[in-house]
XYZ file of C-alpha atoms in Angstrom:
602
model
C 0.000 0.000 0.000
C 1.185 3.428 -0.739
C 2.056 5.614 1.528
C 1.882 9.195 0.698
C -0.606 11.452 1.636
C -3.017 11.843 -1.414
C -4.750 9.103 -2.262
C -4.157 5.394 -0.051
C -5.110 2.079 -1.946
C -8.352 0.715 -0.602
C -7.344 -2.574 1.236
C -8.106 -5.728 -0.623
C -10.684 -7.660 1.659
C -9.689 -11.243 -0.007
C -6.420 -12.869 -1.378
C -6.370 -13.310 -4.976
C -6.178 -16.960 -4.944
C -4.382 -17.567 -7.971
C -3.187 -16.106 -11.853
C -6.332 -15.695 -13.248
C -6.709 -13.586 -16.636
C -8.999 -12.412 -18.983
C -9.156 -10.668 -21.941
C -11.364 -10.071 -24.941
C -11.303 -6.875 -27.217
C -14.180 -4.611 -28.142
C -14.650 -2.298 -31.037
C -15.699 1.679 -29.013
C -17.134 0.798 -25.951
C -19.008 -2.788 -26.844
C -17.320 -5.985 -26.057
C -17.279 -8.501 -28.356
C -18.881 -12.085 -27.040
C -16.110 -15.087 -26.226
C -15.223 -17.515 -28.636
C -13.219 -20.673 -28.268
C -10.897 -19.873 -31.086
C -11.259 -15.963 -31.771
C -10.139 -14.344 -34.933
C -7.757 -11.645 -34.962
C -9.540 -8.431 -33.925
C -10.655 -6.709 -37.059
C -12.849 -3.546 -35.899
C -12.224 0.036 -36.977
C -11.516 3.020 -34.753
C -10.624 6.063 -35.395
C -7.380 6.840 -36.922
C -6.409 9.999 -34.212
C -8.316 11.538 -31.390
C -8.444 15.449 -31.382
C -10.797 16.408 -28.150
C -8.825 17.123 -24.802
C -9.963 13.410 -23.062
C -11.925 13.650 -19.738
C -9.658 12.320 -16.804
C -11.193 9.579 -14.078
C -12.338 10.966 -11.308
C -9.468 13.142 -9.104
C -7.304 11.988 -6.704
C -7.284 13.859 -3.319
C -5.204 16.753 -2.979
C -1.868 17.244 -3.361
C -0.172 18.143 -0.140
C 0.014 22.097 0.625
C 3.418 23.439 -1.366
C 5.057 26.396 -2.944
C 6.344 27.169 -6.107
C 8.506 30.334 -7.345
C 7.482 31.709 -10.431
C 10.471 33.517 -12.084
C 9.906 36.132 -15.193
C 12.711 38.237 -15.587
C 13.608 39.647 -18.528
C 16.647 40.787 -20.122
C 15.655 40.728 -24.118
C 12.267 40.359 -25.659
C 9.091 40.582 -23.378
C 6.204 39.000 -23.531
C 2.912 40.803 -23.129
C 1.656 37.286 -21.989
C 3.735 36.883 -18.397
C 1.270 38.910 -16.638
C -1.843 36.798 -17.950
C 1.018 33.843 -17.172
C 1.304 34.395 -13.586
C -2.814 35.046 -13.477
C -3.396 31.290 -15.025
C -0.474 30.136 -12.296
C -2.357 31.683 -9.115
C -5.764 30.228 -10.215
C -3.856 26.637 -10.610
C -2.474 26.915 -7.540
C -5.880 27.903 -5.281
C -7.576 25.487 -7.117
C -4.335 22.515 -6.469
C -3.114 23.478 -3.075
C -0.274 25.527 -4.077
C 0.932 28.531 -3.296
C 2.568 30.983 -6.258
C 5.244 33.098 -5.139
C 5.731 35.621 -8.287
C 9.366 37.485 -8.679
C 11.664 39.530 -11.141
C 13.863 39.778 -8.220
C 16.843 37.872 -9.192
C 18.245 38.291 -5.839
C 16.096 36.176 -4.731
C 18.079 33.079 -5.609
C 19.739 31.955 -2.778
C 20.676 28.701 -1.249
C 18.082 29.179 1.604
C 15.618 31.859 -0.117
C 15.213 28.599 -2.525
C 14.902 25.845 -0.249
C 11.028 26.206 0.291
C 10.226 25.578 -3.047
C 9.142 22.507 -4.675
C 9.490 24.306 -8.325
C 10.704 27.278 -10.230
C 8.934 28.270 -13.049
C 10.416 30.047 -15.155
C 7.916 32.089 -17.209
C 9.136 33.479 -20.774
C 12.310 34.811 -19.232
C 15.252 35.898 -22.193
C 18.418 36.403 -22.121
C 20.931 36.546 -18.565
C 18.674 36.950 -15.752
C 20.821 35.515 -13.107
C 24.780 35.810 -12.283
C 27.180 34.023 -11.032
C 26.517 33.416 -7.697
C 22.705 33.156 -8.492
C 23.176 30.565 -11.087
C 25.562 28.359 -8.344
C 22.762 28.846 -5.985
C 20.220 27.521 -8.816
C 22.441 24.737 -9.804
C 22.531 23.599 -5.777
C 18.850 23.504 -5.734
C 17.957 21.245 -8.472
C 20.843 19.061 -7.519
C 19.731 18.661 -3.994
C 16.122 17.475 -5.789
C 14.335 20.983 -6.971
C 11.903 21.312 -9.857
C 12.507 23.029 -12.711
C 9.570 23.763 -15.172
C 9.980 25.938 -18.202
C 7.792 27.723 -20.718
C 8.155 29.133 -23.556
C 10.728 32.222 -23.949
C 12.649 29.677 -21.126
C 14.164 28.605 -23.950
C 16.056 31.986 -24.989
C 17.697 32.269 -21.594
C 21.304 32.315 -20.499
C 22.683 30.479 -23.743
C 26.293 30.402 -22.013
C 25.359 28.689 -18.879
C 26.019 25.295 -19.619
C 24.035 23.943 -16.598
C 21.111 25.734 -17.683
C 21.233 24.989 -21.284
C 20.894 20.819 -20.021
C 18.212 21.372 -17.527
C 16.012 23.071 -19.854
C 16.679 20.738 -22.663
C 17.401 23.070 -25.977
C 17.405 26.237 -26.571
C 15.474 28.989 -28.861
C 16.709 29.257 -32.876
C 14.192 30.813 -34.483
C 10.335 30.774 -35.010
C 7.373 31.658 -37.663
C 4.424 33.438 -37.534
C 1.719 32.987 -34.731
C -0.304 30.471 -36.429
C -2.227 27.235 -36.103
C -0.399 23.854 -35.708
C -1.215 20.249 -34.768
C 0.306 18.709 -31.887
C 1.346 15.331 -31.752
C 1.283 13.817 -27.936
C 3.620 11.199 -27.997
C 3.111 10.242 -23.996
C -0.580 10.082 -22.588
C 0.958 9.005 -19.341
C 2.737 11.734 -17.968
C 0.620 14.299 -16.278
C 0.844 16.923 -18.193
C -0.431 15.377 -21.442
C -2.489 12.327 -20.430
C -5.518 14.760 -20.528
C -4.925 15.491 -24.332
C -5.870 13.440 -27.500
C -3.128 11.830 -29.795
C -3.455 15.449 -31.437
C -3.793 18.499 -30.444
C -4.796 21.807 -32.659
C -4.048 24.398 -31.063
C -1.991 28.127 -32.171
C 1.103 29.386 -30.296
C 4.192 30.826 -31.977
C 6.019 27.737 -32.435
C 9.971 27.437 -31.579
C 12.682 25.999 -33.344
C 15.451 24.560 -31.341
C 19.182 24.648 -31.730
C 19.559 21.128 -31.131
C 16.799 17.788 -30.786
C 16.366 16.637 -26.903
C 14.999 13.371 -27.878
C 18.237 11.751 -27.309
C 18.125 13.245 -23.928
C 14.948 13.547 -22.357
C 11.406 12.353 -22.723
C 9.427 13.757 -25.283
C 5.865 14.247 -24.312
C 4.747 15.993 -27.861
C 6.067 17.073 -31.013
C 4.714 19.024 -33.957
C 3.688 17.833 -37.171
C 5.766 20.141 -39.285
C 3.704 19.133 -42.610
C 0.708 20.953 -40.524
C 2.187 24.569 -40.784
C 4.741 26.546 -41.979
C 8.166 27.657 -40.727
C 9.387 24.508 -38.808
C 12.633 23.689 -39.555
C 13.750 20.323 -37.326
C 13.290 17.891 -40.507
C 10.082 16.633 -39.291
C 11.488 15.401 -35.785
C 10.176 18.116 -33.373
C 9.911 18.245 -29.995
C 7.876 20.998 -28.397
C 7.575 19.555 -24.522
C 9.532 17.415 -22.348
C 10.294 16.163 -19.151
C 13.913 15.013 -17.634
C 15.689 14.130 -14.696
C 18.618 16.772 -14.290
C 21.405 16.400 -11.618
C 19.669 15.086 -8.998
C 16.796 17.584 -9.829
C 13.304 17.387 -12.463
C 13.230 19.597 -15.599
C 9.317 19.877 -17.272
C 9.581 22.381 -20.400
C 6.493 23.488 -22.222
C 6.959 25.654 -25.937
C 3.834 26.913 -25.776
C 2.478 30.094 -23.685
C 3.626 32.775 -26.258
C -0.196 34.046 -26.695
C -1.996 35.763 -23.804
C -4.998 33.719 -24.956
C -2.668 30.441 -24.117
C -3.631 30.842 -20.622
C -6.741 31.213 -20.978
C -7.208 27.655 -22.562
C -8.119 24.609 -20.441
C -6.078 22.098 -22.123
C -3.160 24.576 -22.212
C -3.668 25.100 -18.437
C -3.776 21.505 -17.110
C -0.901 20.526 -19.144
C 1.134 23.299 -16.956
C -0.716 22.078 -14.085
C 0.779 18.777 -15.220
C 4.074 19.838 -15.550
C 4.287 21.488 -12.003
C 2.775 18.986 -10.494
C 5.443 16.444 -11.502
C 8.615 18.574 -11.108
C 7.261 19.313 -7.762
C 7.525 15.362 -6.755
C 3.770 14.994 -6.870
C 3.084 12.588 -9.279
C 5.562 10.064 -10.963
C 6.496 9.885 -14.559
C 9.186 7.591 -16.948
C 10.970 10.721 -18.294
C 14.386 8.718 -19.183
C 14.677 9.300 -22.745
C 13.259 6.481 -25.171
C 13.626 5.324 -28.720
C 14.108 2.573 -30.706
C 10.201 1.106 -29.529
C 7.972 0.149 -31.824
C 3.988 0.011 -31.376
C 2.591 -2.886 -30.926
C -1.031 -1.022 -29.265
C -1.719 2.756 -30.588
C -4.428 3.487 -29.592
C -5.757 3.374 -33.598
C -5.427 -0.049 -34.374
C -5.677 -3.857 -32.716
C -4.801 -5.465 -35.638
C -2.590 -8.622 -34.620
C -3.424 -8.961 -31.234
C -5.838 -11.985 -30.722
C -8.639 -13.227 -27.237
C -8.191 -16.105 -25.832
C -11.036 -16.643 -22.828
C -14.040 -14.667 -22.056
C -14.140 -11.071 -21.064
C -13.688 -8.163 -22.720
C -11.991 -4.655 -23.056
C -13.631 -1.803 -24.057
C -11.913 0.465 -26.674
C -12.428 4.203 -26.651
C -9.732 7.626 -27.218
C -7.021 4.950 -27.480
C -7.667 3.077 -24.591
C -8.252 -0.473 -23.553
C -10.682 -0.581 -20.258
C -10.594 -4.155 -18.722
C -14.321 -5.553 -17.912
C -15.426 -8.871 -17.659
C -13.255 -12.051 -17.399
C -11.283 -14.316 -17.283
C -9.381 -14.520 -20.350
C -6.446 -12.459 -22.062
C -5.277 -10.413 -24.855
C -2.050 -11.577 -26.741
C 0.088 -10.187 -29.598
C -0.102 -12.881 -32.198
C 1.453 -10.899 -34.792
C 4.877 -11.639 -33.443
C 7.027 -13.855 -30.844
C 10.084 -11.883 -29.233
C 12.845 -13.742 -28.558
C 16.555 -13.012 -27.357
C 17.124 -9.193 -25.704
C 13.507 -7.063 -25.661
C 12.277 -4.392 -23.711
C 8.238 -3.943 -23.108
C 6.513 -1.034 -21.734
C 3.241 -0.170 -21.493
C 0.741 3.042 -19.616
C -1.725 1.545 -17.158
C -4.218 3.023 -15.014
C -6.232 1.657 -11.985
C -9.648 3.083 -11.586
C -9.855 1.865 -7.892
C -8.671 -1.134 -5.806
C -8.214 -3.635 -9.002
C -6.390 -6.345 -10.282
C -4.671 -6.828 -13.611
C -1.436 -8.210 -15.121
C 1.283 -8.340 -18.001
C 2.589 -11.225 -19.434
C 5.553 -12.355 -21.017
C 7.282 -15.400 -22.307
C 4.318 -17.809 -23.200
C 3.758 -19.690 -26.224
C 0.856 -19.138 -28.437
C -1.885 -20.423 -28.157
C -6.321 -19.782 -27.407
C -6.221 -20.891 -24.492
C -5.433 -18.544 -22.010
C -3.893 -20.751 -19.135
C -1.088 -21.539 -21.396
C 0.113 -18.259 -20.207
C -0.039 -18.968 -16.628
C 1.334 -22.084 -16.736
C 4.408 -21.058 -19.110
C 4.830 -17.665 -18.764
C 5.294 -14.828 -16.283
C 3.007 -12.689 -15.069
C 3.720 -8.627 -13.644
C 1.070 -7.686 -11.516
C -0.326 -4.621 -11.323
C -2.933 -5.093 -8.060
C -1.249 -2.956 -5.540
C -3.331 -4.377 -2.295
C -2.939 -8.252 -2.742
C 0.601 -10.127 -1.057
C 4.015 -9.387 -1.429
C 4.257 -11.737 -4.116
C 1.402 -10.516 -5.928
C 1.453 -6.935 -5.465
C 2.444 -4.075 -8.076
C 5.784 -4.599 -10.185
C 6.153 -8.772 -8.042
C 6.332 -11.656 -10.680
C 3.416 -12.774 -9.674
C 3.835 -16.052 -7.023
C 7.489 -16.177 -7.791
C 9.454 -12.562 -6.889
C 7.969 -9.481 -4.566
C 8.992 -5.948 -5.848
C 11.021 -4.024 -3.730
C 7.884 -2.573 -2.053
C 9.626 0.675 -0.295
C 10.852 1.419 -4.335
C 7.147 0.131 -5.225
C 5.724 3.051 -2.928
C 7.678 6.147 -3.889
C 7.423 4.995 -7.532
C 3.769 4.356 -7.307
C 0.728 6.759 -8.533
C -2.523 6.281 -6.985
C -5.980 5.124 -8.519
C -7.475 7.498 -11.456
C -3.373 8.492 -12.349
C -1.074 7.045 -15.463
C 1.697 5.160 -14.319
C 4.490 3.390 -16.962
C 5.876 -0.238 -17.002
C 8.962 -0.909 -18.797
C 9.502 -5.110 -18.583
C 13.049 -5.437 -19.810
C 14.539 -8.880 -20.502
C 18.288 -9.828 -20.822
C 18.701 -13.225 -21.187
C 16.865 -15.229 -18.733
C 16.809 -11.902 -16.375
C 13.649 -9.631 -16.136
C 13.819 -5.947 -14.290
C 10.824 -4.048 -13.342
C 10.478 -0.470 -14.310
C 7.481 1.344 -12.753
C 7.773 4.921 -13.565
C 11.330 4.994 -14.562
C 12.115 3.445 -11.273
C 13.773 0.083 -10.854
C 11.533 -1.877 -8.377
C 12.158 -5.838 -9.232
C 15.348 -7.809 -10.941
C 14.689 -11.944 -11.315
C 16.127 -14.583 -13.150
C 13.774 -17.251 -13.982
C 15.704 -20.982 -13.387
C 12.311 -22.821 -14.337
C 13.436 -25.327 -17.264
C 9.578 -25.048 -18.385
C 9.648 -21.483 -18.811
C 11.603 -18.807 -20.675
C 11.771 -15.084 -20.736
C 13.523 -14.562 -23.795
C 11.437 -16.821 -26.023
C 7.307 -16.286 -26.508
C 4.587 -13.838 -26.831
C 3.198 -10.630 -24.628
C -0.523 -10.330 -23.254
C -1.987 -8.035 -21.328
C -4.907 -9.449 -18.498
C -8.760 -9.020 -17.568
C -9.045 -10.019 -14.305
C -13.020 -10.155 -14.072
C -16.143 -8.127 -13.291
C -15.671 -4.941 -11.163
C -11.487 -4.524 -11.860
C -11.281 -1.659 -13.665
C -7.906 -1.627 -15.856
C -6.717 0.846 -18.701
C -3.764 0.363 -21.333
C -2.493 2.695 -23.146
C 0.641 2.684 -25.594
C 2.116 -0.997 -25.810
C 5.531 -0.742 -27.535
C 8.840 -2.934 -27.699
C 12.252 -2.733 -28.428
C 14.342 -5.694 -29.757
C 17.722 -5.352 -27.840
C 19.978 -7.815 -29.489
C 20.990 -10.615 -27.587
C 19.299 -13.801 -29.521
C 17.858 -11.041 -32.020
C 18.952 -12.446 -35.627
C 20.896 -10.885 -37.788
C 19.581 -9.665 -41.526
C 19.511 -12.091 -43.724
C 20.323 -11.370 -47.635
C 19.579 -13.241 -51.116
C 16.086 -14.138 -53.042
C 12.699 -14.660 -51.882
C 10.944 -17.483 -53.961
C 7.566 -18.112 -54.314
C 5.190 -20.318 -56.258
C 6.646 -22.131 -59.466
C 10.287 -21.096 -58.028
C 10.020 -17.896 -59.375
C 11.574 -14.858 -57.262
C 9.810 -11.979 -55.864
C 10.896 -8.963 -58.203
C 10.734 -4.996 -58.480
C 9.332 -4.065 -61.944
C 12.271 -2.999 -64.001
C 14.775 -2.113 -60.796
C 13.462 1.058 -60.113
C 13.005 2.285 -56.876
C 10.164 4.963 -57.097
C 7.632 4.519 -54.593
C 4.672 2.947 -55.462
C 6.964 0.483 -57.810
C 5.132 -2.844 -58.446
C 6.516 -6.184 -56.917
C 5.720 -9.362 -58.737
C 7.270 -12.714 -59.357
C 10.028 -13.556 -62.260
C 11.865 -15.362 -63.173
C 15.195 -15.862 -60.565
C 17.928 -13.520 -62.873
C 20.662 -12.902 -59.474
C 19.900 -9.081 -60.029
C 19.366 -6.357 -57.264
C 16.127 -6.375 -58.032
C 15.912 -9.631 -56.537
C 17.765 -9.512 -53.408
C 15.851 -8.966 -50.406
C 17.166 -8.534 -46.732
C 14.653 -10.002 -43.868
C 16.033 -8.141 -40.884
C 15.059 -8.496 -37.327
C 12.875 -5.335 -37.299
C 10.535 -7.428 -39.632
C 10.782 -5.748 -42.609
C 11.850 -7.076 -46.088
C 13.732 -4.622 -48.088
C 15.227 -4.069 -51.564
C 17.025 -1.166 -53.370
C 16.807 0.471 -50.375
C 13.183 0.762 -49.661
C 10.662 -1.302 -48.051
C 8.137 -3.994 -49.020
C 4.630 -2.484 -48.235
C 1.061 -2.876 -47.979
C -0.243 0.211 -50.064
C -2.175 2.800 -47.601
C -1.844 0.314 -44.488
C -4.626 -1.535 -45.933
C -6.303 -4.710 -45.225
C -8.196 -5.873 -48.463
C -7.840 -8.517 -49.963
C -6.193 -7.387 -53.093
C -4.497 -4.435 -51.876
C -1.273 -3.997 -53.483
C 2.235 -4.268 -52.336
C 4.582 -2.493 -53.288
C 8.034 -0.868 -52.912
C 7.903 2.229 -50.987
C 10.060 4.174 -48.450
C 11.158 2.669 -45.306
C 9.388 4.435 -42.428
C 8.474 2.181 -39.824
C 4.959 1.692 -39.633
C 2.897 -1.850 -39.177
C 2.620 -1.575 -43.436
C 5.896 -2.796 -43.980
C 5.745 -5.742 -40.909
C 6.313 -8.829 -42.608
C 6.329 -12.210 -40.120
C 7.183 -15.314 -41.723
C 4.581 -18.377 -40.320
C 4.323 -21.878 -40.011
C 3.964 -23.331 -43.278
C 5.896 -21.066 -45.355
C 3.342 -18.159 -45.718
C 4.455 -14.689 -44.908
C 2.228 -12.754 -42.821
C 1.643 -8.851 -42.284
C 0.536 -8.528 -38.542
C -1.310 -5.400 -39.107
C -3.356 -6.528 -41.379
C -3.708 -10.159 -40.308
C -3.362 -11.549 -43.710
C -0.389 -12.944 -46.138
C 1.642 -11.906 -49.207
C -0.025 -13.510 -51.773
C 0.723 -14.206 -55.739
C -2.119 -12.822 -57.685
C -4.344 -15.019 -60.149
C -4.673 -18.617 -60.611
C -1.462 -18.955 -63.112
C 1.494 -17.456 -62.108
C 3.881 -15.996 -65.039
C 6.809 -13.626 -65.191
C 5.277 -10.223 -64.011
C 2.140 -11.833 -61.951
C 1.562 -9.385 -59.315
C 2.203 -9.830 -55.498
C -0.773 -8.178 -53.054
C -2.496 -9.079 -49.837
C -5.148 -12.082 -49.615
C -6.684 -13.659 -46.909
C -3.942 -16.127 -45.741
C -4.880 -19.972 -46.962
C -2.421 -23.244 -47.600
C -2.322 -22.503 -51.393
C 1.141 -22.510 -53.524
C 0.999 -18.971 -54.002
C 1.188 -18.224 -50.728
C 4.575 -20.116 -49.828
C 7.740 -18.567 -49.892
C 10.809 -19.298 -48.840
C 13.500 -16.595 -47.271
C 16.703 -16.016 -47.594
């Protein structure tokens, strides 16, 4: 059980007897019924969700703290600080904090600090603070101060080092006020997990000097195709979060408009930030690439039910109800080095787990009895409380507590194998390390499933992704695919425009013909990608070559039997036609045991 002041876990009046799970999938907010042997989930939701998204209902109150808002200015100044520092008193009566507003830059001292949980520092520019100030600054966020800046933050005190890696990058240049759409890249955190996947909003929109991705957590990013004047080749950052020195640095490049602070959405995602700089809630901000999705919130294609039960699906979000049964990514088995993480959320006093390492299969107790299961019921026994492998390893409960956020908040899982060794991130805080020794079992070989404990627990997901670390991760393999008649899958004439065709020819040894199958799961060619034209999932739809880019259209998982399967989809590279000649097109068919559907891989 936690034990902070907001919030305490409701205690659990029974032991969980045993790993039970459930899960079925729902298209919106209606389950589907159980089936023995459940096809893959094929139901359409939307492709992005644009409305700020109504949180559960609030925790109790923060404990009573104080937070410094700084605005000095020593360049440009914005008419908006004073509407600023309005939106940042009105926060604070409304959250239990107090807003101490300054220019004074004599204020920062070692002990004038000390009482803070945060500064803010609210469109400041240029050198607001000397020397001695900045030493005093750099002692409080390494002895576990907040940092939180917006905006103009970023064109402040470009030759203090320090400062320049707490706040993350710094100011280059920027367009026109205008209209943009935000990406939100984390739903977790606090400061975005009220927001949509995008977010229209208009703000004058920064360029940075340099990308922070590779070192901090990037809550949302701009689509640069969605207005004019960006300038970070499509990879743009516009908030983040970090730990810094011992300290917590939230940034936020919006806030140039005084109608920014005005705006609800605008105002809880400050509220957000503050609230996790100050140490109120917890967050994963340790910087993170490399994942791919598995769970997007726009699409369930690959992921099968096994058991009764159901989630519900709504603004990107499975909602456990029902059980017992479980939902499992058939579209792929990880094997060797991986990492997993995953956003959950507990309504209340309810019971839920991950799993790893199980083989497939419908039946959902093949998971329990070859797998592993991370809990995520906080109230039940050491063994099968938050972050323990459940009846094998507790988590390191004291860890458990301080990394814990309470029922109705976001809180972040990363399961990270090595070998036959599984750690337990909650929050981007290590709370469980075991080795399994069970000859029956194995981390580093199966699939991943996510569990419905039964009527009344109340479980969200948001944001399933993995990383393939290496380890037993194969390497690419090179040379021809060959398909029906032992002909060779082929680019029309070698060229390498997008949209090129891809058929079957005759095997010539050319570069048309060589294909790499690399451990990412994608089958390339002249440099580009095999790919399911527009993502789709009729049968018929072409493939083609197109530019690499990452996305479940270029998946390609070779099955049992010799087809070749795209997850997202859910159905198998196929030769067109009943007679199969030089130029016969490849697309995507329903996958069946007929000759045109076997291949075999380099």
């Amino acid at each position: 059980m936690r034990t902070c002041t907001r919030t305490p876990l409701r205690t659990l009046v029974g032991l969980v007897a045993g790993a039970t799970l459930a899960l079925a999938l729902a298209p919106q907010a209606a389950a589907l019924p159980a089936a023995p042997h459940p096809a893959p989930y094929t139901g359409k939701t939307p492709a992005s969700y644009t409305a700020e998204t109504p949180a559960p209902a609030a925790a109790a109150a923060d404990p009573a703290y104080k937070i410094l808002v700084f605005s000095r200015t020593a360049g440009f100044r914005h008419s908006s600080i004073d509407d600023g520092i309005t939106a940042l008193r009105d926060l604070g009566a409304a959250n239990n904090f107090t807003v101490d507003a300054t220019e004074d830059a004599q204020r920062f001292t070692v002990d004038n600090l000390a009482p803070y949980k945060a500064v803010v520092f609210l469109s400041t520019t240029g050198d607001v603070l000397d020397g001695a100030q900045q030493t005093a600054f750099e002692h409080y966020i390494r002895s576990g101060g907040g940092y939180v800046g917006i905006h103009a933050a970023a064109d402040t005190e470009y030759d203090w080092a320090f400062y320049g890696g707490l706040a993350g990058a710094l100011f280059h240049s920027h367009p026109a006020v205008q209209s943009a759409k935000v990406k939100v890249e984390d739903r977790a955190h606090d400061a975005t997990a009220h927001l949509g996947t995008d977010w229209q909003r208009t703000d004058e929109w920064y360029n940075y000097r340099t990308n922070p991705r590779t070192s901090a957590r990037v809550l949302a990013s701009l689509d640069e195709s969605s207005y004019s004047g960006g300038n970070m080749a499509g990879d743009h950052p516009i908030a983040w979060c970090k730990d810094y020195q011992g300290g917590r640095a939230f940034y936020t490049g919006g806030g140039h408009t005084d109608e920014s602070y005005a705006e609800p959405g605008f105002r809880r995602h400050l509220l957000g930030g503050i609230r996790w700089a100050a140490g109120m809630t917890e967050a994963d901000c340790r910087p993170e690439t490399g994942y791919s999705s598995l769970f997007d919130g726009s699409s369930t294609t690959g992921w099968r039910q096994a058991g009764p039960g159901g989630f519900t699906l709504a603004d990107g979000t499975l909602t456990s109800q029902g059980g017992l049964g479980m939902l499992w990514y058939a579209g792929r088995e990880f094997s060797g080095d991986y990492s997993v993480k995953l956003d959950w959320r507990m309504a209340g006093d309810d019971n839920s787990g991950v799993f790893l390492g199980f083989p497939a299969s419908d039946d959902p107790w093949s998971a329990v009895n070859n797998g592993y299961e991370i809990q995520i019921d906080a109230t039940d026994s050491p063994d099968r409380t938050t972050g323990s492998v459940y009846g094998y390893r507790s988590s390191d409960i004291a860890a458990r507590d301080v990394a814990l956020n309470p029922p109705g908040e976001w809180n972040t899982y990363e399961l990270r194998v090595t070998g036959e060794r599984l750690e337990v991130f909650l929050n981007g805080r290590k709370i469980n390390d075991f080795t399994n020794t069970d000859p029956v079992r194995s981390l580093r070989q199966g699939h991943i499933g996510i569990q419905n404990h039964g009527d009344g627990d109340d479980v969200s997901f948001r944001n399933i992704r993995v990383e393939q670390r290496g380890g037993q991760q194969p390497e690419p393999r090179t040379g021809e695919v060959k398909g029906v008649g032992g002909k060779c899958l082929d680019i029309d004439n070698s060229q390498s425009a997008d949209g090129t065709k891809v058929q079957l020819w005759t095997c010539n040894g050319t570069a048309a013909q060589r294909w790499t199958v690399s451990a990412d799961a994608t089958v390339k060619a002249l440099g580009k990608c095999l790919d399911v034209s527009g993502g789709g999932s009729a049968d018929g739809t072409k493939v083609q070559l197109w530019t690499c880019n990452g996305t479940g259209a270029q998946k390609w998982e070779p099955q049992a039997g010799g087809t070749v399967r795209n997850p997202q989809s859910g159905k198998c590279l196929d030769a067109s036609g009943g007679v199969w000649n030089d130029g016969t097109a490849v697309h995507l068919w329903t996958c069946h045991t007929g000759p045109n559907q076997k291949w075999t891989l380099p």
